[in-house]
Short mmCIF file of C-alpha atoms in Angstrom, two decimals:
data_model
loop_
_atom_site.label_atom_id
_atom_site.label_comp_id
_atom_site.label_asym_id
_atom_site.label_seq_id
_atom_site.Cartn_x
_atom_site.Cartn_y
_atom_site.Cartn_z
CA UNK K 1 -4.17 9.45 -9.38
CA UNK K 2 -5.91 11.04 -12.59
CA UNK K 3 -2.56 13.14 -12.91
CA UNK K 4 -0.98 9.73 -13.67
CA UNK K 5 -3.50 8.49 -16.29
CA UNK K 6 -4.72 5.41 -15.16
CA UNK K 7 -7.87 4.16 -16.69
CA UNK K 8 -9.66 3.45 -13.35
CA UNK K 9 -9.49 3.71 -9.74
CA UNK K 10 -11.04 1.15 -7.13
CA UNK K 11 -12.23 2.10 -3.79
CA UNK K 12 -12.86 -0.07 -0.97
CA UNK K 13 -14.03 1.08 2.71
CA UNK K 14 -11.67 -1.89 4.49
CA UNK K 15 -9.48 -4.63 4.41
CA UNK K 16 -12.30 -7.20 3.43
CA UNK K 17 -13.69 -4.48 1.45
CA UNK K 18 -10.18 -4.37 -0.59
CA UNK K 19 -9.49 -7.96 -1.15
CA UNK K 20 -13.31 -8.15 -2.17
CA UNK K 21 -12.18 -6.16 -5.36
CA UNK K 22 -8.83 -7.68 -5.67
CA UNK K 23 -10.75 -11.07 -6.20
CA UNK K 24 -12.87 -9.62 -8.76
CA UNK K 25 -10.62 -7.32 -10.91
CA UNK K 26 -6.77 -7.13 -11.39
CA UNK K 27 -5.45 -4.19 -10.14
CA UNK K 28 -1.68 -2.57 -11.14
CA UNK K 29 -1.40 -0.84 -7.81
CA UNK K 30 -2.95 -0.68 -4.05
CA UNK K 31 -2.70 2.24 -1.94
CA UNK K 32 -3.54 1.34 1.67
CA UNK K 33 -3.89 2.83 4.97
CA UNK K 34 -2.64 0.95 7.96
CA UNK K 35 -5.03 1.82 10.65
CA UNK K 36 -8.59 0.71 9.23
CA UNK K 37 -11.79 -1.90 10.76
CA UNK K 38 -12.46 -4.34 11.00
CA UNK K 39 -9.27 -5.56 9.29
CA UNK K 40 -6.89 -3.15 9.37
CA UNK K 41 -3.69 -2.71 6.59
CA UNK K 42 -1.07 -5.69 8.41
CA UNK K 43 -3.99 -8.13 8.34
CA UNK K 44 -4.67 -6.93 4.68
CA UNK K 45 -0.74 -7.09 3.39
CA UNK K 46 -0.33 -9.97 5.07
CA UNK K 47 -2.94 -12.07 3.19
CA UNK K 48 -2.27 -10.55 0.04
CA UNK K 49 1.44 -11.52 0.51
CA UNK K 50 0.99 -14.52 1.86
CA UNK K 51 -2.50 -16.10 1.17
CA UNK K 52 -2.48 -19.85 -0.47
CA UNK K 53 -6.03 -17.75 -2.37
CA UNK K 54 -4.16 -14.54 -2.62
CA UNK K 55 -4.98 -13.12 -6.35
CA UNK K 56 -2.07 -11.14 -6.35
CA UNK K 57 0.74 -11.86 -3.93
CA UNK K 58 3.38 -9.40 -6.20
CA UNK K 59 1.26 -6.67 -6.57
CA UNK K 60 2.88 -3.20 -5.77
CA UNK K 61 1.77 -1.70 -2.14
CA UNK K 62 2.26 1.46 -0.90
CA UNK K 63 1.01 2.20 2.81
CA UNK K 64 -0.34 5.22 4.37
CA UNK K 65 -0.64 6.50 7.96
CA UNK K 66 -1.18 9.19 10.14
CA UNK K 67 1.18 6.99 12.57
CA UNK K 68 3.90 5.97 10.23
CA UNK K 69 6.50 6.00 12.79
CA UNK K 70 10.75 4.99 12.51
CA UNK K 71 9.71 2.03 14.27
CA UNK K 72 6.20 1.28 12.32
CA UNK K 73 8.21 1.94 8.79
CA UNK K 74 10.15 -1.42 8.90
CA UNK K 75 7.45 -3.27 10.74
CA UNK K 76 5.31 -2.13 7.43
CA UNK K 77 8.44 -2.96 5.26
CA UNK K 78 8.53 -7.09 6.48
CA UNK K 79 5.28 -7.63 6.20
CA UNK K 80 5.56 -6.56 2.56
CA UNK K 81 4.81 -2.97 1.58
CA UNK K 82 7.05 -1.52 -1.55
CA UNK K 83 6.76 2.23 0.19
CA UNK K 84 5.62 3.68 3.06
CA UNK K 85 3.98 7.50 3.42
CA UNK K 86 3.10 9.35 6.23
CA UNK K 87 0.18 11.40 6.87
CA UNK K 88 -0.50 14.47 5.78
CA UNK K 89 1.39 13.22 2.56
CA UNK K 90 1.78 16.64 -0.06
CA UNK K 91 0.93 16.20 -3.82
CA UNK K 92 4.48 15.64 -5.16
CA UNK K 93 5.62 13.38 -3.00
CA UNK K 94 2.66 11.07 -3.71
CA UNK K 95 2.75 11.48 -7.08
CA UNK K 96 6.38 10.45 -7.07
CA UNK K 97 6.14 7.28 -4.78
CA UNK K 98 3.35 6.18 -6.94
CA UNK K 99 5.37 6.41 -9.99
CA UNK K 100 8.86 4.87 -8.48
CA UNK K 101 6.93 1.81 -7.05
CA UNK K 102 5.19 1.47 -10.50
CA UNK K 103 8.27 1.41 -12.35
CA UNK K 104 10.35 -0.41 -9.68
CA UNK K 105 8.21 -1.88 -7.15
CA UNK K 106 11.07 -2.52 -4.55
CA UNK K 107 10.47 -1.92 -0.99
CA UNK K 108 11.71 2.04 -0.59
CA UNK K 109 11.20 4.63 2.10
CA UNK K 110 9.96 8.16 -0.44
CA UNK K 111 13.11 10.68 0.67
CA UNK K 112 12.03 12.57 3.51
CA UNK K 113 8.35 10.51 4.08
CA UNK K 114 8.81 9.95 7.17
CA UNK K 115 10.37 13.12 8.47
CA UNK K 116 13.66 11.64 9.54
CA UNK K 117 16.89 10.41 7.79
#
C-alpha cells in the first residue's frame, strides 16, 4: 500500500479488532479477508453496512480469500463489498483494484480475480 502513498495503514487481527479502529479513526479504505475469528469478514461487512452505530456504512471494501469462489464472489458482492480478490493475489492486480475502488468505489469483480470469466 506504500506504492500508493497513503499516509498510514491500520492493522487489526479480526473483525472486532477492525471495527475497534474504525470507531476510533476514519479510514479511506478497508481491505478484508473473509475467513477470520472470532468474527469473520460477512459478520464484519455486514455491520459496517448495515449497523444503526456503523461509523462508516459507505466506506470502500475490498475482500480477500483463499476461497473466493464463482459462487462466494456474489454472496461477498450483496452483502456489500466494492471488489473481491482471490488468494494468492499478484502485486499488480492489487495495486490496481485498490486504485479503481478508490476512485470509483462500485461493486467490481478485478478482470481475471477470480480465475474465470
Amino acid at each position: 500500500l506504500g506504492l500508493l502513498g497513503p499516509s498510514s495503514v491500520l492493522e487489526a487481527g479480526c473483525g472486532q479488532g477492525a471495527l475497534h479502529v474504525l470507531h476510533r479513526q476514519p479510514v479511506d479504505l478497508m481491505i478484508c479477508d473473509w475467513r477470520m475469528n472470532p468474527m469473520d469478514g460477512e459478520e464484519l461487512v455486514r455491520h459496517i453496512r448495515t449497523s444503526p452505530d456503523s461509523p462508516c456504512p459507505f466506506l470502500p471494501i475490498i475482500a480477500v480469500s483463499a476461497f473466493a469462489s464463482e459462487d462466494l464472489a456474489p454472496a461477498m458482492y450483496s452483502l456489500g463489498v466494492n471488489a473481491v480478490l482471490a488468494k494468492p493475489i499478484g502485486m499488480s492486480q492489487f495495486l490496481g483494484t485498490v486504485r479503481k475502488v478508490v476512485t470509483h468505489p462500485v461493486r467490481q469483480i478485478a478482470p481475471g480475480a477470480l480465475g474465470f470469466a
